[in-house]
């Protein structure tokens, strides 16, 4: 998910999330945090373990990451990983993502994992939320700039869903209320309880403590983009708030919106998803897909650079799940095949070609007929398969494909050593899975510490590594 454009709510000296790069600010912040943690006795547990002061769970062995390894195998094969992860049993669950099915189908205390730009969050069955990675904008909900391993977010105790946006996070509570925290430069938190935040390169406004989104109740699902958010309501309506430069909130009126407003023309929705600057809803299940917002690359399936009112995606009437990446969208069909549309920079549509092209019509992902869940990053897409394995395609310079190489993939390639995934999550430059063992494994970029290994690095991490110090139920 991309950074939002300049707004009157925050002065930006430069964009901080260009393709495959991140500014020096977090290296400095993370380095300070790691030095302090290492130098002061007793701080390691408090700062890197269970953030609510309890004893951290026993750390699981993390597989050391390796540098980039160029694979000479064909695009549809899987390169042998340079570091082996422990063998696993075959998965049997086919649970769809949160907001679509109950947590009962997930085994273990952790029931959901979600990735943001440079942070990751998980949700426990009992409702607590833990986050880790970059926190300079309050997106961890811990009032700290960095956490290398899961740390408990403040206030939220009864979450039934969590979603990580660009530099903010939202949680849906059991009573239908939504709480958000993190950056608020485009009113994406739905609240004005903000304070200055950022660093020497970016000045912004944030709210590090979760606060309730105003005038919103009865939420049944959530979606977060780069700087906007949407809620699925009880009657199948969709309400959105935050940045609206590209019409991603629905309607022709521009400007940021702090108060959630209904999207005209959307009824009977079963799921809502948000890309960088576009939004889509699944109508029925199986059903059709309607999209709106930024359409520069055809990701909203409309005509022109901007779609202000929802349009129906042509040729899709049997979708059971949808996901949105930076500038692309995909739908999982009832039979397990997947169709994608939008920008195909380096293969994220899975068409067998990395030639930069755009399309506003769904095209079939090659070699995939047994998908049970989807996830998307900015320029990459992944699918959890019936067997419990995971296949990814698209940009791979930070190891986002997870196949042990840094070679871009234009069609699905198997993620190394994962055969028991029961939940799949995508961040901007990284992916994570929740395994049947209850452990969480991640791969890709770790510049913000979002892989949960306790440190940061600027190298590719093309093999899944275990998140350390996971909380218990």
XYZ file of C-alpha atoms in Angstrom:
473
model
C 0.000 0.000 0.000
C 1.410 3.347 -1.016
C 1.869 6.509 0.949
C -0.920 9.081 0.611
C -0.408 12.418 -1.140
C 0.290 15.643 0.716
C -2.638 16.992 2.691
C -3.357 20.004 4.852
C -3.260 17.745 7.912
C 0.440 16.949 7.606
C 3.522 18.474 6.009
C 5.590 15.976 4.102
C 9.180 16.705 3.122
C 9.395 13.658 0.867
C 7.605 10.420 0.062
C 8.928 7.628 2.229
C 7.694 4.467 0.523
C 9.042 4.495 -2.985
C 9.288 1.168 -4.762
C 11.699 -1.126 -2.936
C 13.171 1.628 -0.741
C 12.727 3.101 2.685
C 14.411 6.157 4.191
C 17.189 6.138 6.739
C 14.888 7.257 9.523
C 13.873 3.781 10.701
C 17.388 2.404 10.534
C 18.334 5.120 13.023
C 15.302 4.566 15.276
C 15.618 0.802 15.203
C 19.330 0.955 15.900
C 18.747 3.103 18.973
C 16.014 0.768 20.211
C 18.159 -2.321 19.738
C 21.173 -0.712 21.463
C 19.039 0.296 24.453
C 17.436 -3.129 24.674
C 20.789 -4.871 24.478
C 22.562 -2.563 26.913
C 20.093 -2.367 29.775
C 19.583 -5.522 31.830
C 15.973 -6.667 32.097
C 14.659 -4.571 29.213
C 14.761 -7.352 26.637
C 11.700 -9.116 28.029
C 9.687 -5.956 28.594
C 10.425 -4.482 25.194
C 10.447 -7.592 23.065
C 8.010 -9.941 24.772
C 4.498 -9.764 26.105
C 3.724 -6.054 26.001
C 1.185 -6.155 28.820
C 3.818 -7.035 31.375
C 3.092 -10.761 31.465
C 5.646 -13.440 30.867
C 6.424 -13.835 27.172
C 5.692 -17.123 25.501
C 8.630 -19.406 24.915
C 10.515 -18.140 21.888
C 10.344 -20.394 18.864
C 13.442 -21.111 16.883
C 13.851 -18.610 14.056
C 15.411 -19.824 10.849
C 18.320 -17.510 9.950
C 17.654 -15.475 6.837
C 20.004 -15.556 3.904
C 21.103 -13.089 1.304
C 19.629 -13.033 -2.181
C 20.052 -16.267 -4.082
C 19.352 -16.091 -7.789
C 17.488 -19.141 -9.035
C 18.097 -20.666 -12.456
C 14.899 -22.710 -12.355
C 11.882 -22.027 -14.505
C 9.293 -19.516 -13.364
C 6.826 -22.169 -12.270
C 9.296 -24.226 -10.249
C 10.381 -23.768 -6.660
C 14.016 -22.960 -5.921
C 15.585 -24.976 -3.143
C 15.759 -22.857 0.002
C 19.188 -22.009 1.339
C 17.945 -22.528 4.909
C 15.524 -25.275 5.833
C 12.542 -24.751 8.067
C 11.257 -27.583 10.246
C 9.076 -30.097 8.387
C 5.368 -29.812 9.017
C 2.240 -31.873 8.734
C -0.231 -31.338 5.945
C -2.943 -28.770 6.565
C -6.566 -29.790 6.549
C -8.328 -26.502 7.248
C -9.699 -24.354 4.433
C -10.631 -21.321 6.499
C -11.300 -18.124 4.584
C -9.990 -14.830 5.959
C -11.370 -12.966 8.952
C -14.689 -11.302 8.374
C -15.844 -14.155 6.138
C -15.858 -17.138 8.503
C -15.790 -17.793 12.236
C -12.574 -18.259 14.172
C -13.724 -21.771 15.114
C -12.026 -23.266 12.061
C -8.611 -21.921 13.133
C -6.551 -24.138 15.442
C -4.662 -22.578 18.354
C -4.740 -19.348 20.360
C -3.760 -17.076 17.450
C -6.609 -16.745 14.952
C -5.536 -13.922 12.627
C -2.396 -12.220 11.311
C -2.325 -9.049 9.177
C 0.478 -6.998 7.592
C 0.784 -3.252 7.070
C 3.483 -1.203 5.402
C 6.281 -1.956 7.871
C 4.382 -3.526 10.743
C 2.441 -6.709 11.472
C -0.345 -7.498 13.907
C -2.009 -10.628 15.224
C -5.227 -11.309 17.099
C -5.780 -13.871 19.825
C -8.943 -15.885 20.158
C -9.775 -14.085 23.401
C -9.618 -10.703 21.613
C -6.236 -9.207 22.492
C -4.194 -7.602 19.684
C -0.396 -7.760 19.430
C 1.724 -5.801 16.930
C 5.390 -5.465 15.987
C 7.679 -3.622 13.567
C 7.842 0.093 12.873
C 5.907 2.177 15.385
C 7.020 5.769 14.826
C 3.503 6.720 13.719
C 1.693 4.977 16.542
C 0.581 2.070 14.353
C 1.561 -0.548 16.948
C -0.764 0.862 19.574
C 2.033 0.566 22.131
C 3.216 4.205 22.196
C 6.697 3.056 21.149
C 8.738 3.593 17.988
C 9.811 -0.004 17.486
C 9.013 -3.506 18.641
C 10.968 -6.450 17.273
C 8.514 -9.079 18.500
C 4.783 -9.133 19.283
C 3.761 -6.559 21.894
C 0.279 -6.086 23.251
C -1.639 -3.099 21.917
C -3.330 -0.832 24.425
C -7.056 -0.745 25.222
C -8.307 -3.433 22.839
C -9.374 -6.569 24.712
C -12.277 -7.991 22.690
C -11.286 -7.630 19.033
C -12.935 -9.946 16.530
C -10.917 -8.589 13.596
C -7.759 -6.548 13.073
C -6.578 -4.857 9.870
C -3.220 -3.140 9.253
C -3.146 -0.181 6.870
C -0.267 1.873 5.539
C 0.872 3.380 8.833
C -2.235 2.782 10.892
C -4.223 -0.117 12.335
C -7.906 -0.738 13.036
C -9.720 -3.333 15.113
C -13.375 -4.351 15.120
C -14.778 -5.142 18.511
C -17.407 -7.715 19.413
C -20.042 -4.991 19.839
C -19.591 -3.723 16.269
C -17.519 -0.675 17.186
C -14.270 0.087 15.360
C -11.140 1.475 17.010
C -8.136 2.791 15.055
C -4.660 4.048 15.894
C -1.536 5.288 14.114
C -1.080 7.962 11.467
C -4.038 10.261 10.866
C -2.804 12.618 8.145
C -5.889 11.917 6.025
C -8.445 11.366 8.807
C -8.109 7.588 8.394
C -8.519 7.067 12.131
C -11.981 8.609 12.167
C -10.969 10.734 15.169
C -9.147 14.016 15.771
C -7.429 13.012 18.997
C -4.014 13.394 17.410
C -0.558 14.638 18.294
C 2.562 15.464 16.264
C 4.618 12.429 15.270
C 7.135 11.213 12.739
C 10.810 12.036 12.500
C 13.320 14.354 10.879
C 12.101 13.585 7.369
C 8.335 13.299 7.792
C 6.161 15.374 10.088
C 2.682 14.004 10.567
C -0.157 13.672 13.048
C -0.924 10.457 14.861
C -2.895 8.844 17.659
C -0.864 6.059 19.303
C -3.703 5.073 21.624
C -6.684 3.279 20.013
C -9.760 5.510 19.777
C -13.245 4.779 18.532
C -14.202 5.726 14.975
C -16.966 8.307 15.274
C -20.522 7.673 14.112
C -19.893 4.036 13.248
C -21.632 1.023 14.755
C -22.718 -2.410 13.674
C -19.516 -3.141 11.738
C -19.260 -6.697 10.419
C -15.977 -6.413 8.535
C -13.034 -4.046 7.975
C -10.648 -2.984 5.232
C -7.660 -0.635 5.409
C -5.761 0.970 2.532
C -2.798 3.328 2.419
C -4.763 6.166 4.010
C -8.422 5.142 4.041
C -10.592 2.564 5.743
C -13.982 0.978 5.188
C -16.429 -1.050 7.229
C -18.903 -3.683 6.125
C -22.202 -3.071 7.915
C -24.916 -5.466 9.033
C -27.236 -4.835 6.101
C -24.496 -5.445 3.525
C -23.796 -1.748 3.089
C -20.269 -0.289 3.091
C -19.146 2.887 4.848
C -15.719 4.505 4.310
C -13.578 7.305 5.736
C -10.102 8.834 5.386
C -8.235 9.916 2.248
C -10.338 10.421 -0.860
C -8.107 11.978 -3.498
C -8.854 9.131 -5.908
C -12.498 8.608 -5.022
C -11.719 5.540 -2.898
C -14.460 6.486 -0.420
C -17.107 6.409 -3.156
C -18.932 9.379 -4.651
C -17.754 12.346 -6.676
C -17.038 14.633 -3.717
C -13.316 14.884 -3.003
C -11.434 15.658 0.177
C -10.636 13.694 3.309
C -13.548 12.521 5.437
C -13.266 11.985 9.153
C -16.820 10.706 9.558
C -17.675 7.404 7.829
C -20.057 7.851 4.921
C -22.029 5.161 3.070
C -20.966 4.132 -0.425
C -23.916 4.640 -2.757
C -24.807 1.695 -4.947
C -23.393 -1.029 -2.693
C -25.875 -3.415 -1.060
C -25.700 -7.087 -0.185
C -21.929 -6.944 0.330
C -20.236 -9.895 2.031
C -16.666 -8.568 2.061
C -14.872 -5.244 1.522
C -11.169 -4.827 0.655
C -8.923 -1.800 0.151
C -5.866 -1.335 -2.042
C -3.586 1.665 -1.932
C -6.234 4.010 -3.259
C -9.110 1.842 -4.470
C -11.818 -0.212 -2.800
C -13.857 -3.262 -3.796
C -16.824 -5.148 -2.377
C -17.916 -8.738 -2.866
C -21.655 -8.781 -3.544
C -23.049 -12.148 -2.500
C -20.971 -15.272 -1.950
C -20.524 -16.634 -4.540
C -21.196 -13.365 -6.231
C -20.071 -10.380 -8.237
C -17.475 -7.705 -7.449
C -17.923 -3.933 -7.450
C -14.975 -1.512 -7.286
C -14.321 2.230 -7.083
C -11.460 4.703 -6.601
C -8.102 4.882 -8.335
C -8.250 3.228 -11.749
C -5.003 4.423 -13.288
C -4.033 0.812 -13.997
C -7.491 -0.678 -14.313
C -7.569 -1.942 -10.712
C -11.147 -0.702 -10.236
C -12.194 -2.377 -13.518
C -13.635 0.861 -14.872
C -12.783 3.282 -17.647
C -10.615 6.310 -17.020
C -8.133 7.129 -14.272
C -10.737 7.481 -11.523
C -13.955 5.632 -10.734
C -16.072 7.666 -8.319
C -19.065 5.332 -8.238
C -18.920 1.542 -7.900
C -18.716 -0.397 -11.157
C -19.308 -4.118 -11.568
C -16.253 -6.120 -12.573
C -17.090 -7.846 -15.872
C -16.955 -11.615 -16.189
C -16.961 -12.425 -12.464
C -20.162 -13.841 -10.982
C -18.821 -16.697 -8.845
C -16.344 -14.929 -6.563
C -16.055 -16.174 -2.984
C -13.176 -13.927 -1.886
C -11.450 -10.772 -3.103
C -8.166 -9.062 -2.264
C -6.615 -5.734 -3.286
C -2.920 -4.951 -3.692
C -1.222 -1.666 -4.447
C -2.797 -1.225 -7.877
C -4.236 -4.641 -8.622
C -7.207 -6.732 -7.514
C -7.894 -10.467 -7.505
C -10.919 -12.684 -7.000
C -10.999 -16.304 -5.905
C -13.687 -18.204 -7.751
C -15.910 -20.889 -6.268
C -13.926 -23.668 -7.931
C -10.532 -22.526 -6.570
C -9.223 -20.671 -9.613
C -8.145 -17.031 -9.367
C -8.601 -14.052 -11.689
C -6.723 -10.748 -11.367
C -6.832 -7.314 -12.981
C -4.987 -3.989 -12.753
C -1.266 -3.317 -12.937
C 1.057 -6.196 -13.876
C 4.384 -4.633 -12.948
C 6.697 -7.628 -12.586
C 4.022 -10.295 -12.623
C 1.589 -9.685 -9.776
C -1.386 -10.673 -11.956
C 0.088 -14.154 -12.486
C -0.295 -14.119 -16.256
C 3.060 -15.715 -17.050
C 4.647 -12.435 -18.097
C 6.519 -9.717 -16.219
C 6.005 -7.177 -18.975
C 4.550 -4.003 -17.401
C 0.950 -3.952 -18.615
C -2.425 -2.918 -17.274
C -5.872 -4.379 -17.739
C -9.341 -3.522 -16.446
C -10.622 -7.012 -17.266
C -10.094 -10.088 -15.063
C -7.543 -12.559 -16.391
C -6.889 -16.067 -15.057
C -3.827 -16.738 -12.923
C -1.853 -19.486 -14.606
C -1.447 -22.866 -12.940
C -3.692 -22.246 -9.950
C -6.952 -24.175 -9.461
C -7.045 -25.047 -5.745
C -6.803 -21.727 -3.900
C -8.623 -21.446 -0.555
C -7.380 -18.000 0.514
C -5.668 -15.003 -1.083
C -3.368 -12.208 0.120
C -1.719 -9.311 -1.672
C 1.194 -6.930 -1.206
C 1.988 -3.917 -3.317
C 3.429 -5.753 -6.311
C 2.890 -9.380 -5.303
C 0.113 -11.854 -4.659
C -0.109 -15.129 -2.726
C -2.587 -17.977 -2.438
C -3.024 -20.609 0.239
C -3.803 -23.917 -1.404
C -5.954 -26.869 -0.344
C -2.855 -28.811 0.673
C -1.733 -26.129 3.139
C 1.101 -24.985 0.903
C 1.387 -21.371 -0.267
C 2.175 -20.107 -3.764
C 3.200 -16.521 -4.573
C 3.942 -14.484 -7.676
C 5.142 -10.989 -8.611
C 7.998 -8.797 -7.419
C 10.639 -10.691 -5.439
C 13.557 -8.342 -4.788
C 13.130 -8.579 -1.031
C 12.202 -12.262 -1.091
C 8.445 -11.599 -1.016
C 7.736 -14.763 -3.010
C 9.397 -16.877 -0.317
C 10.836 -19.473 -2.695
C 14.451 -19.090 -1.608
C 15.355 -16.752 -4.469
C 15.039 -13.098 -5.437
C 13.844 -13.819 -8.943
C 10.556 -12.160 -9.940
C 7.819 -14.685 -10.651
C 5.104 -14.195 -13.234
C 3.152 -17.303 -12.203
C 2.676 -19.082 -8.856
C 5.836 -20.415 -7.185
C 5.736 -22.441 -3.996
C 6.834 -20.827 -0.735
C 9.666 -22.861 0.787
C 8.967 -25.246 3.663
C 5.343 -24.250 4.270
C 2.885 -27.133 4.050
C 0.531 -26.541 6.957
C -0.667 -22.961 6.566
C -4.113 -22.281 8.010
C -4.139 -18.488 7.537
C -2.324 -16.209 5.097
C -1.599 -12.470 5.392
C 0.051 -9.902 3.141
C 1.849 -6.666 4.030
C 3.255 -4.058 1.704
C 6.548 -5.907 1.177
C 6.140 -9.074 3.264
C 3.850 -12.046 3.850
C 3.074 -14.215 6.871
C 1.305 -17.503 7.577
C -0.273 -18.943 10.679
C 0.618 -22.634 10.815
C -1.280 -25.551 12.302
C 1.308 -25.669 15.085
C 0.139 -22.200 16.223
C 3.397 -20.594 15.123
C 3.636 -17.618 12.746
C 6.202 -17.515 9.956
C 7.015 -14.513 7.739
C 9.222 -13.669 4.764
C 10.183 -10.702 2.573
C 11.290 -7.250 3.665
C 12.344 -6.736 7.304
C 13.504 -3.134 7.239
C 10.894 -2.211 9.832
C 11.264 -5.378 11.894
C 7.922 -6.615 10.543
C 9.097 -10.234 10.292
C 9.134 -10.468 14.079
C 12.609 -11.928 14.504
C 13.626 -9.248 16.998
C 15.864 -7.306 14.642
C 15.854 -5.353 11.384
C 17.797 -5.883 8.189
C 17.946 -4.409 4.713
C 18.591 -7.724 2.973
C 16.182 -10.003 1.181
C 14.579 -12.647 3.383
C 13.420 -15.214 0.796
C 12.842 -18.087 3.242
C 10.129 -18.031 5.938
C 11.352 -17.319 9.469
C 9.534 -17.869 12.751
C 8.118 -14.911 14.637
C 9.648 -14.919 18.112
C 7.983 -14.586 21.510
C 4.432 -15.213 20.386
C 1.775 -14.597 23.040
C -0.341 -17.396 24.442
C -4.093 -17.484 24.810
